[in-house]
Amino acid sequence: MQTTPHTPIGVEVTGLDLHAGLDDEQVDALRTLLGEHGVAVIPGQDGLDDDGFAAFLARFGEITFTAGETPVPGRDDLNVVSNVGRTSPPRSVFHVDTSYVSRPPTYTALRAVTIPESGGETLFTNQYRAYETLPGDIRSHLAGRRVTHVVSGLAPEDAGPETRAEHPVFRRHPVSGRTSLYLSTPERCVEISGMDRGASRTTIGYLYEHSTAEDNVFRHAWSPGDVVIWDNGCVLHRADHAAVSGDRVMHRGMVTAPDPAP
């Protein structure tokens, strides 16, 4: 396994054959890399099908599925992300997947199925750096506070049993031990503990703008055979649909990892 770090987040990992499967040492190494770098780009997986993709995901925990997504035919634990047949581009903003449940997915991964002629990149933010570059007085003011996340983009009755959860504003990562700024879209993050609604909205907007600033973003341009997996505890992500030419089809899977050993 060879690694090439990206700036300001992410690492390219070569020398792996996901179709053949990973041994325990490789899984542990990837888990450590994700905890440190947030995003792992694994190119050259042209032979990987959905069954192999799901088997890869299952090495990291339990595959989970978010209500309201479109399942992959024949694999109802994976979902399709596609612009095919749409009259307008999909909408995507920086977010954390399914953060409105008490145990959000630990990891999300995409497998490139159809790559457009141009455009269609996926963007990632470094939420460790977002925390570390906050002014000290703001870090002190927000220490110990929690953010209420609510379901967005779905009617509550379609979202499943959980539609609201609280998470720390500043989250200690269970693998790396580092602290990240943990939030999602201002539409989803509605309140900070100990603040009234107006102060919460202003603070959430500031934190979101700070964390998604251009110098805190890695942009991945897709190639055939790419698999990309990221750690939702220290990354925000979004797809750039603004200038896509051609069909863009990804298959996505999410994993909830076991709680770390005490």
C-alpha positions as protocol buffer text, in pm:
chain_id: "A"
residue {
  index: 1
  type: MET
  ca { x: 0 y: 0 z: 0 }
}
residue {
  index: 2
  type: GLN
  ca { x: 142 y: 337 z: -105 }
}
residue {
  index: 3
  type: THR
  ca { x: 3 y: 673 z: 8 }
}
residue {
  index: 4
  type: THR
  ca { x: 23 y: 1025 z: -131 }
}
residue {
  index: 5
  type: PRO
  ca { x: -130 y: 1297 z: 91 }
}
residue {
  index: 6
  type: HIS
  ca { x: -336 y: 1579 z: -59 }
}
residue {
  index: 7
  type: THR
  ca { x: -375 y: 1936 z: 68 }
}
residue {
  index: 8
  type: PRO
  ca { x: -569 y: 2049 z: 267 }
}
residue {
  index: 9
  type: ILE
  ca { x: -725 y: 1706 z: 319 }
}
residue {
  index: 10
  type: GLY
  ca { x: -724 y: 1357 z: 176 }
}
residue {
  index: 11
  type: VAL
  ca { x: -479 y: 1088 z: 70 }
}
residue {
  index: 12
  type: GLU
  ca { x: -446 y: 878 z: -245 }
}
residue {
  index: 13
  type: VAL
  ca { x: -394 y: 509 z: -172 }
}
residue {
  index: 14
  type: THR
  ca { x: -252 y: 278 z: -439 }
}
residue {
  index: 15
  type: GLY
  ca { x: -147 y: -84 z: -438 }
}
residue {
  index: 16
  type: LEU
  ca { x: -488 y: -217 z: -327 }
}
residue {
  index: 17
  type: ASP
  ca { x: -720 y: -457 z: -510 }
}
residue {
  index: 18
  type: LEU
  ca { x: -1065 y: -413 z: -355 }
}
residue {
  index: 19
  type: HIS
  ca { x: -1209 y: -684 z: -581 }
}
residue {
  index: 20
  type: ALA
  ca { x: -976 y: -940 z: -421 }
}
residue {
  index: 21
  type: GLY
  ca { x: -1063 y: -810 z: -74 }
}
residue {
  index: 22
  type: LEU
  ca { x: -856 y: -656 z: 205 }
}
residue {
  index: 23
  type: ASP
  ca { x: -683 y: -829 z: 492 }
}
residue {
  index: 24
  type: ASP
  ca { x: -715 y: -708 z: 851 }
}
residue {
  index: 25
  type: GLU
  ca { x: -388 y: -516 z: 837 }
}
residue {
  index: 26
  type: GLN
  ca { x: -501 y: -323 z: 530 }
}
residue {
  index: 27
  type: VAL
  ca { x: -840 y: -244 z: 684 }
}
residue {
  index: 28
  type: ASP
  ca { x: -672 y: -116 z: 1002 }
}
residue {
  index: 29
  type: ALA
  ca { x: -431 y: 93 z: 796 }
}
residue {
  index: 30
  type: LEU
  ca { x: -716 y: 247 z: 595 }
}
residue {
  index: 31
  type: ARG
  ca { x: -912 y: 321 z: 911 }
}
residue {
  index: 32
  type: THR
  ca { x: -608 y: 501 z: 1054 }
}
residue {
  index: 33
  type: LEU
  ca { x: -554 y: 694 z: 729 }
}
residue {
  index: 34
  type: LEU
  ca { x: -919 y: 802 z: 727 }
}
residue {
  index: 35
  type: GLY
  ca { x: -898 y: 920 z: 1086 }
}
residue {
  index: 36
  type: GLU
  ca { x: -595 y: 1131 z: 1003 }
}
residue {
  index: 37
  type: HIS
  ca { x: -659 y: 1247 z: 644 }
}
residue {
  index: 38
  type: GLY
  ca { x: -1039 y: 1230 z: 629 }
}
residue {
  index: 39
  type: VAL
  ca { x: -1067 y: 1111 z: 268 }
}
residue {
  index: 40
  type: ALA
  ca { x: -903 y: 817 z: 86 }
}
residue {
  index: 41
  type: VAL
  ca { x: -899 y: 811 z: -295 }
}
residue {
  index: 42
  type: ILE
  ca { x: -845 y: 455 z: -419 }
}
residue {
  index: 43
  type: PRO
  ca { x: -794 y: 455 z: -799 }
}
residue {
  index: 44
  type: GLY
  ca { x: -774 y: 167 z: -1043 }
}
residue {
  index: 45
  type: GLN
  ca { x: -1066 y: -44 z: -917 }
}
residue {
  index: 46
  type: ASP
  ca { x: -1217 y: -105 z: -1261 }
}
residue {
  index: 47
  type: GLY
  ca { x: -1308 y: -467 z: -1187 }
}
residue {
  index: 48
  type: LEU
  ca { x: -1509 y: -384 z: -875 }
}
residue {
  index: 49
  type: ASP
  ca { x: -1883 y: -454 z: -895 }
}
residue {
  index: 50
  type: ASP
  ca { x: -2155 y: -369 z: -642 }
}
residue {
  index: 51
  type: ASP
  ca { x: -2114 y: -696 z: -453 }
}
residue {
  index: 52
  type: GLY
  ca { x: -1742 y: -632 z: -417 }
}
residue {
  index: 53
  type: PHE
  ca { x: -1808 y: -270 z: -320 }
}
residue {
  index: 54
  type: ALA
  ca { x: -2051 y: -381 z: -48 }
}
residue {
  index: 55
  type: ALA
  ca { x: -1802 y: -642 z: 76 }
}
residue {
  index: 56
  type: PHE
  ca { x: -1537 y: -369 z: 99 }
}
residue {
  index: 57
  type: LEU
  ca { x: -1772 y: -145 z: 299 }
}
residue {
  index: 58
  type: ALA
  ca { x: -1872 y: -426 z: 534 }
}
residue {
  index: 59
  type: ARG
  ca { x: -1510 y: -460 z: 647 }
}
residue {
  index: 60
  type: PHE
  ca { x: -1553 y: -126 z: 826 }
}
residue {
  index: 61
  type: GLY
  ca { x: -1885 y: -192 z: 1002 }
}
residue {
  index: 62
  type: GLU
  ca { x: -2255 y: -229 z: 935 }
}
residue {
  index: 63
  type: ILE
  ca { x: -2381 y: -97 z: 601 }
}
residue {
  index: 64
  type: THR
  ca { x: -2664 y: 150 z: 661 }
}
residue {
  index: 65
  type: PHE
  ca { x: -2920 y: 300 z: 426 }
}
residue {
  index: 66
  type: THR
  ca { x: -3090 y: 639 z: 457 }
}
residue {
  index: 67
  type: ALA
  ca { x: -3466 y: 649 z: 400 }
}
residue {
  index: 68
  type: GLY
  ca { x: -3563 y: 843 z: 88 }
}
residue {
  index: 69
  type: GLU
  ca { x: -3260 y: 743 z: -122 }
}
residue {
  index: 70
  type: THR
  ca { x: -3286 y: 546 z: -448 }
}
residue {
  index: 71
  type: PRO
  ca { x: -3151 y: 191 z: -404 }
}
residue {
  index: 72
  type: VAL
  ca { x: -2916 y: 27 z: -652 }
}
residue {
  index: 73
  type: PRO
  ca { x: -3108 y: -243 z: -845 }
}
residue {
  index: 74
  type: GLY
  ca { x: -3029 y: -575 z: -681 }
}
residue {
  index: 75
  type: ARG
  ca { x: -2846 y: -412 z: -388 }
}
residue {
  index: 76
  type: ASP
  ca { x: -3094 y: -237 z: -163 }
}
residue {
  index: 77
  type: ASP
  ca { x: -2819 y: -154 z: 88 }
}
residue {
  index: 78
  type: LEU
  ca { x: -2652 y: 79 z: -165 }
}
residue {
  index: 79
  type: ASN
  ca { x: -2798 y: 384 z: -336 }
}
residue {
  index: 80
  type: VAL
  ca { x: -2765 y: 555 z: -674 }
}
residue {
  index: 81
  type: VAL
  ca { x: -2642 y: 913 z: -715 }
}
residue {
  index: 82
  type: SER
  ca { x: -2715 y: 1015 z: -1075 }
}
residue {
  index: 83
  type: ASN
  ca { x: -2796 y: 1304 z: -1306 }
}
residue {
  index: 84
  type: VAL
  ca { x: -2938 y: 1076 z: -1577 }
}
residue {
  index: 85
  type: GLY
  ca { x: -3286 y: 1173 z: -1693 }
}
residue {
  index: 86
  type: ARG
  ca { x: -3294 y: 1495 z: -1493 }
}
residue {
  index: 87
  type: THR
  ca { x: -3406 y: 1824 z: -1646 }
}
residue {
  index: 88
  type: SER
  ca { x: -3209 y: 2025 z: -1389 }
}
residue {
  index: 89
  type: PRO
  ca { x: -2884 y: 1947 z: -1203 }
}
residue {
  index: 90
  type: PRO
  ca { x: -2910 y: 1782 z: -861 }
}
residue {
  index: 91
  type: ARG
  ca { x: -2869 y: 2017 z: -568 }
}
residue {
  index: 92
  type: SER
  ca { x: -2572 y: 1961 z: -342 }
}
residue {
  index: 93
  type: VAL
  ca { x: -2425 y: 2171 z: -61 }
}
residue {
  index: 94
  type: PHE
  ca { x: -2158 y: 2085 z: 193 }
}
residue {
  index: 95
  type: HIS
  ca { x: -2303 y: 1847 z: 450 }
}
residue {
  index: 96
  type: VAL
  ca { x: -2256 y: 1540 z: 670 }
}
residue {
  index: 97
  type: ASP
  ca { x: -2461 y: 1236 z: 573 }
}
residue {
  index: 98
  type: THR
  ca { x: -2764 y: 1164 z: 795 }
}
residue {
  index: 99
  type: SER
  ca { x: -2640 y: 1371 z: 1089 }
}
residue {
  index: 100
  type: TYR
  ca { x: -2993 y: 1394 z: 1234 }
}
residue {
  index: 101
  type: VAL
  ca { x: -2969 y: 1047 z: 1392 }
}
residue {
  index: 102
  type: SER
  ca { x: -2797 y: 964 z: 1719 }
}
residue {
  index: 103
  type: ARG
  ca { x: -2535 y: 747 z: 1543 }
}
residue {
  index: 104
  type: PRO
  ca { x: -2469 y: 894 z: 1199 }
}
residue {
  index: 105
  type: PRO
  ca { x: -2283 y: 685 z: 942 }
}
residue {
  index: 106
  type: THR
  ca { x: -1913 y: 673 z: 1026 }
}
residue {
  index: 107
  type: TYR
  ca { x: -1798 y: 634 z: 668 }
}
residue {
  index: 108
  type: THR
  ca { x: -1943 y: 708 z: 325 }
}
residue {
  index: 109
  type: ALA
  ca { x: -1800 y: 577 z: -2 }
}
residue {
  index: 110
  type: LEU
  ca { x: -1868 y: 631 z: -372 }
}
residue {
  index: 111
  type: ARG
  ca { x: -1788 y: 398 z: -660 }
}
residue {
  index: 112
  type: ALA
  ca { x: -1757 y: 559 z: -1003 }
}
residue {
  index: 113
  type: VAL
  ca { x: -1997 y: 387 z: -1245 }
}
residue {
  index: 114
  type: THR
  ca { x: -2025 y: 644 z: -1526 }
}
residue {
  index: 115
  type: ILE
  ca { x: -1792 y: 944 z: -1548 }
}
residue {
  index: 116
  type: PRO
  ca { x: -1911 y: 1259 z: -1731 }
}
residue {
  index: 117
  type: GLU
  ca { x: -1708 y: 1410 z: -2011 }
}
residue {
  index: 118
  type: SER
  ca { x: -1627 y: 1702 z: -1786 }
}
residue {
  index: 119
  type: GLY
  ca { x: -1721 y: 1837 z: -1444 }
}
residue {
  index: 120
  type: GLY
  ca { x: -1890 y: 1651 z: -1165 }
}
residue {
  index: 121
  type: GLU
  ca { x: -1613 y: 1674 z: -906 }
}
residue {
  index: 122
  type: THR
  ca { x: -1672 y: 1593 z: -539 }
}
residue {
  index: 123
  type: LEU
  ca { x: -1546 y: 1845 z: -283 }
}
residue {
  index: 124
  type: PHE
  ca { x: -1432 y: 1776 z: 73 }
}
residue {
  index: 125
  type: THR
  ca { x: -1347 y: 2003 z: 368 }
}
residue {
  index: 126
  type: ASN
  ca { x: -1094 y: 1954 z: 646 }
}
residue {
  index: 127
  type: GLN
  ca { x: -1295 y: 1986 z: 968 }
}
residue {
  index: 128
  type: TYR
  ca { x: -983 y: 1944 z: 1184 }
}
residue {
  index: 129
  type: ARG
  ca { x: -835 y: 2251 z: 1020 }
}
residue {
  index: 130
  type: ALA
  ca { x: -1171 y: 2428 z: 1049 }
}
residue {
  index: 131
  type: TYR
  ca { x: -1155 y: 2382 z: 1427 }
}
residue {
  index: 132
  type: GLU
  ca { x: -786 y: 2464 z: 1458 }
}
residue {
  index: 133
  type: THR
  ca { x: -818 y: 2791 z: 1262 }
}
residue {
  index: 134
  type: LEU
  ca { x: -1112 y: 2926 z: 1464 }
}
residue {
  index: 135
  type: PRO
  ca { x: -1022 y: 3227 z: 1679 }
}
residue {
  index: 136
  type: GLY
  ca { x: -942 y: 3123 z: 2035 }
}
residue {
  index: 137
  type: ASP
  ca { x: -1226 y: 3325 z: 2189 }
}
residue {
  index: 138
  type: ILE
  ca { x: -1481 y: 3148 z: 1969 }
}
residue {
  index: 139
  type: ARG
  ca { x: -1339 y: 2807 z: 2057 }
}
residue {
  index: 140
  type: SER
  ca { x: -1364 y: 2898 z: 2425 }
}
residue {
  index: 141
  type: HIS
  ca { x: -1719 y: 3031 z: 2385 }
}
residue {
  index: 142
  type: LEU
  ca { x: -1840 y: 2714 z: 2209 }
}
residue {
  index: 143
  type: ALA
  ca { x: -1650 y: 2456 z: 2413 }
}
residue {
  index: 144
  type: GLY
  ca { x: -1886 y: 2194 z: 2553 }
}
residue {
  index: 145
  type: ARG
  ca { x: -2188 y: 2312 z: 2353 }
}
residue {
  index: 146
  type: ARG
  ca { x: -2402 y: 2090 z: 2133 }
}
residue {
  index: 147
  type: VAL
  ca { x: -2578 y: 2143 z: 1801 }
}
residue {
  index: 148
  type: THR
  ca { x: -2928 y: 2015 z: 1728 }
}
residue {
  index: 149
  type: HIS
  ca { x: -2946 y: 1849 z: 1385 }
}
residue {
  index: 150
  type: VAL
  ca { x: -3287 y: 1790 z: 1223 }
}
residue {
  index: 151
  type: VAL
  ca { x: -3390 y: 1604 z: 909 }
}
residue {
  index: 152
  type: SER
  ca { x: -3378 y: 1812 z: 591 }
}
residue {
  index: 153
  type: GLY
  ca { x: -3476 y: 1738 z: 233 }
}
residue {
  index: 154
  type: LEU
  ca { x: -3737 y: 1484 z: 343 }
}
residue {
  index: 155
  type: ALA
  ca { x: -4074 y: 1505 z: 512 }
}
residue {
  index: 156
  type: PRO
  ca { x: -4031 y: 1386 z: 873 }
}
residue {
  index: 157
  type: GLU
  ca { x: -4276 y: 1101 z: 814 }
}
residue {
  index: 158
  type: ASP
  ca { x: -4053 y: 973 z: 529 }
}
residue {
  index: 159
  type: ALA
  ca { x: -3724 y: 997 z: 716 }
}
residue {
  index: 160
  type: GLY
  ca { x: -3745 y: 692 z: 941 }
}
residue {
  index: 161
  type: PRO
  ca { x: -3768 y: 664 z: 1320 }
}
residue {
  index: 162
  type: GLU
  ca { x: -3509 y: 934 z: 1402 }
}
residue {
  index: 163
  type: THR
  ca { x: -3545 y: 1292 z: 1277 }
}
residue {
  index: 164
  type: ARG
  ca { x: -3355 y: 1492 z: 1541 }
}
residue {
  index: 165
  type: ALA
  ca { x: -3030 y: 1448 z: 1732 }
}
residue {
  index: 166
  type: GLU
  ca { x: -2777 y: 1651 z: 1929 }
}
residue {
  index: 167
  type: HIS
  ca { x: -2404 y: 1631 z: 1862 }
}
residue {
  index: 168
  type: PRO
  ca { x: -2104 y: 1821 z: 2007 }
}
residue {
  index: 169
  type: VAL
  ca { x: -1998 y: 2133 z: 1821 }
}
residue {
  index: 170
  type: PHE
  ca { x: -1640 y: 2019 z: 1876 }
}
residue {
  index: 171
  type: ARG
  ca { x: -1594 y: 1644 z: 1842 }
}
residue {
  index: 172
  type: ARG
  ca { x: -1297 y: 1435 z: 1951 }
}
residue {
  index: 173
  type: HIS
  ca { x: -1225 y: 1176 z: 1686 }
}
residue {
  index: 174
  type: PRO
  ca { x: -1220 y: 821 z: 1829 }
}
residue {
  index: 175
  type: VAL
  ca { x: -936 y: 705 z: 1602 }
}
residue {
  index: 176
  type: SER
  ca { x: -705 y: 1005 z: 1565 }
}
residue {
  index: 177
  type: GLY
  ca { x: -782 y: 1171 z: 1898 }
}
residue {
  index: 178
  type: ARG
  ca { x: -793 y: 1508 z: 1720 }
}
residue {
  index: 179
  type: THR
  ca { x: -1074 y: 1762 z: 1755 }
}
residue {
  index: 180
  type: SER
  ca { x: -1291 y: 1860 z: 1460 }
}
residue {
  index: 181
  type: LEU
  ca { x: -1568 y: 2113 z: 1402 }
}
residue {
  index: 182
  type: TYR
  ca { x: -1875 y: 1895 z: 1361 }
}
residue {
  index: 183
  type: LEU
  ca { x: -2174 y: 2048 z: 1183 }
}
residue {
  index: 184
  type: SER
  ca { x: -2380 y: 2014 z: 868 }
}
residue {
  index: 185
  type: THR
  ca { x: -2585 y: 2259 z: 662 }
}
residue {
  index: 186
  type: PRO
  ca { x: -2746 y: 2560 z: 831 }
}
residue {
  index: 187
  type: GLU
  ca { x: -3077 y: 2413 z: 713 }
}
residue {
  index: 188
  type: ARG
  ca { x: -3010 y: 2103 z: 921 }
}
residue {
  index: 189
  type: CYS
  ca { x: -2830 y: 2259 z: 1219 }
}
residue {
  index: 190
  type: VAL
  ca { x: -3099 y: 2459 z: 1394 }
}
residue {
  index: 191
  type: GLU
  ca { x: -2982 y: 2536 z: 1746 }
}
residue {
  index: 192
  type: ILE
  ca { x: -2672 y: 2554 z: 1967 }
}
residue {
  index: 193
  type: SER
  ca { x: -2716 y: 2472 z: 2333 }
}
residue {
  index: 194
  type: GLY
  ca { x: -2712 y: 2772 z: 2564 }
}
residue {
  index: 195
  type: MET
  ca { x: -2794 y: 3020 z: 2285 }
}
residue {
  index: 196
  type: ASP
  ca { x: -3119 y: 3172 z: 2171 }
}
residue {
  index: 197
  type: ARG
  ca { x: -3238 y: 3106 z: 1817 }
}
residue {
  index: 198
  type: GLY
  ca { x: -3099 y: 3428 z: 1669 }
}
residue {
  index: 199
  type: ALA
  ca { x: -2752 y: 3378 z: 1817 }
}
residue {
  index: 200
  type: SER
  ca { x: -2760 y: 3013 z: 1713 }
}
residue {
  index: 201
  type: ARG
  ca { x: -2841 y: 3098 z: 1352 }
}
residue {
  index: 202
  type: THR
  ca { x: -2569 y: 3362 z: 1333 }
}
residue {
  index: 203
  type: THR
  ca { x: -2308 y: 3132 z: 1487 }
}
residue {
  index: 204
  type: ILE
  ca { x: -2400 y: 2833 z: 1272 }
}
residue {
  index: 205
  type: GLY
  ca { x: -2380 y: 3046 z: 960 }
}
residue {
  index: 206
  type: TYR
  ca { x: -2038 y: 3176 z: 1062 }
}
residue {
  index: 207
  type: LEU
  ca { x: -1904 y: 2828 z: 1141 }
}
residue {
  index: 208
  type: TYR
  ca { x: -2035 y: 2686 z: 813 }
}
residue {
  index: 209
  type: GLU
  ca { x: -1884 y: 2966 z: 604 }
}
residue {
  index: 210
  type: HIS
  ca { x: -1555 y: 2935 z: 792 }
}
residue {
  index: 211
  type: SER
  ca { x: -1531 y: 2558 z: 743 }
}
residue {
  index: 212
  type: THR
  ca { x: -1618 y: 2563 z: 371 }
}
residue {
  index: 213
  type: ALA
  ca { x: -1380 y: 2844 z: 271 }
}
residue {
  index: 214
  type: GLU
  ca { x: -1197 y: 2770 z: -55 }
}
residue {
  index: 215
  type: ASP
  ca { x: -858 y: 2720 z: 111 }
}
residue {
  index: 216
  type: ASN
  ca { x: -1009 y: 2444 z: 326 }
}
residue {
  index: 217
  type: VAL
  ca { x: -1144 y: 2238 z: 33 }
}
residue {
  index: 218
  type: PHE
  ca { x: -1003 y: 1945 z: -166 }
}
residue {
  index: 219
  type: ARG
  ca { x: -1166 y: 1889 z: -506 }
}
residue {
  index: 220
  type: HIS
  ca { x: -1159 y: 1535 z: -644 }
}
residue {
  index: 221
  type: ALA
  ca { x: -1192 y: 1496 z: -1022 }
}
residue {
  index: 222
  type: TRP
  ca { x: -1324 y: 1148 z: -1095 }
}
residue {
  index: 223
  type: SER
  ca { x: -1157 y: 889 z: -1318 }
}
residue {
  index: 224
  type: PRO
  ca { x: -1295 y: 550 z: -1425 }
}
residue {
  index: 225
  type: GLY
  ca { x: -1238 y: 288 z: -1155 }
}
residue {
  index: 226
  type: ASP
  ca { x: -1216 y: 536 z: -867 }
}
residue {
  index: 227
  type: VAL
  ca { x: -1346 y: 448 z: -523 }
}
residue {
  index: 228
  type: VAL
  ca { x: -1348 y: 727 z: -266 }
}
residue {
  index: 229
  type: ILE
  ca { x: -1424 y: 672 z: 103 }
}
residue {
  index: 230
  type: TRP
  ca { x: -1438 y: 940 z: 371 }
}
residue {
  index: 231
  type: ASP
  ca { x: -1481 y: 978 z: 745 }
}
residue {
  index: 232
  type: ASN
  ca { x: -1796 y: 1176 z: 827 }
}
residue {
  index: 233
  type: GLY
  ca { x: -1653 y: 1271 z: 1167 }
}
residue {
  index: 234
  type: CYS
  ca { x: -1395 y: 1508 z: 1021 }
}
residue {
  index: 235
  type: VAL
  ca { x: -1520 y: 1591 z: 669 }
}
residue {
  index: 236
  type: LEU
  ca { x: -1799 y: 1780 z: 495 }
}
residue {
  index: 237
  type: HIS
  ca { x: -1864 y: 1695 z: 131 }
}
residue {
  index: 238
  type: ARG
  ca { x: -2065 y: 1804 z: -170 }
}
residue {
  index: 239
  type: ALA
  ca { x: -2087 y: 1728 z: -541 }
}
residue {
  index: 240
  type: ASP
  ca { x: -2025 y: 2006 z: -793 }
}
residue {
  index: 241
  type: HIS
  ca { x: -2302 y: 1974 z: -1051 }
}
residue {
  index: 242
  type: ALA
  ca { x: -2259 y: 2324 z: -1194 }
}
residue {
  index: 243
  type: ALA
  ca { x: -2076 y: 2240 z: -1517 }
}
residue {
  index: 244
  type: VAL
  ca { x: -2132 y: 1870 z: -1576 }
}
residue {
  index: 245
  type: SER
  ca { x: -2124 y: 1753 z: -1940 }
}
residue {
  index: 246
  type: GLY
  ca { x: -2254 y: 1398 z: -1986 }
}
residue {
  index: 247
  type: ASP
  ca { x: -2391 y: 1130 z: -1757 }
}
residue {
  index: 248
  type: ARG
  ca { x: -2266 y: 1107 z: -1401 }
}
residue {
  index: 249
  type: VAL
  ca { x: -2356 y: 792 z: -1208 }
}
residue {
  index: 250
  type: MET
  ca { x: -2216 y: 692 z: -870 }
}
residue {
  index: 251
  type: HIS
  ca { x: -2309 y: 409 z: -638 }
}
residue {
  index: 252
  type: ARG
  ca { x: -2292 y: 504 z: -272 }
}
residue {
  index: 253
  type: GLY
  ca { x: -2268 y: 308 z: 49 }
}
residue {
  index: 254
  type: MET
  ca { x: -2255 y: 417 z: 412 }
}
residue {
  index: 255
  type: VAL
  ca { x: -2118 y: 234 z: 716 }
}
residue {
  index: 256
  type: THR
  ca { x: -2178 y: 268 z: 1087 }
}
residue {
  index: 257
  type: ALA
  ca { x: -1863 y: 142 z: 1256 }
}
residue {
  index: 258
  type: PRO
  ca { x: -1869 y: -34 z: 1593 }
}
residue {
  index: 259
  type: ASP
  ca { x: -1797 y: 177 z: 1898 }
}
residue {
  index: 260
  type: PRO
  ca { x: -1422 y: 185 z: 1966 }
}
residue {
  index: 261
  type: ALA
  ca { x: -1292 y: -32 z: 2245 }
}
residue {
  index: 262
  type: PRO
  ca { x: -1258 y: 155 z: 2577 }
}
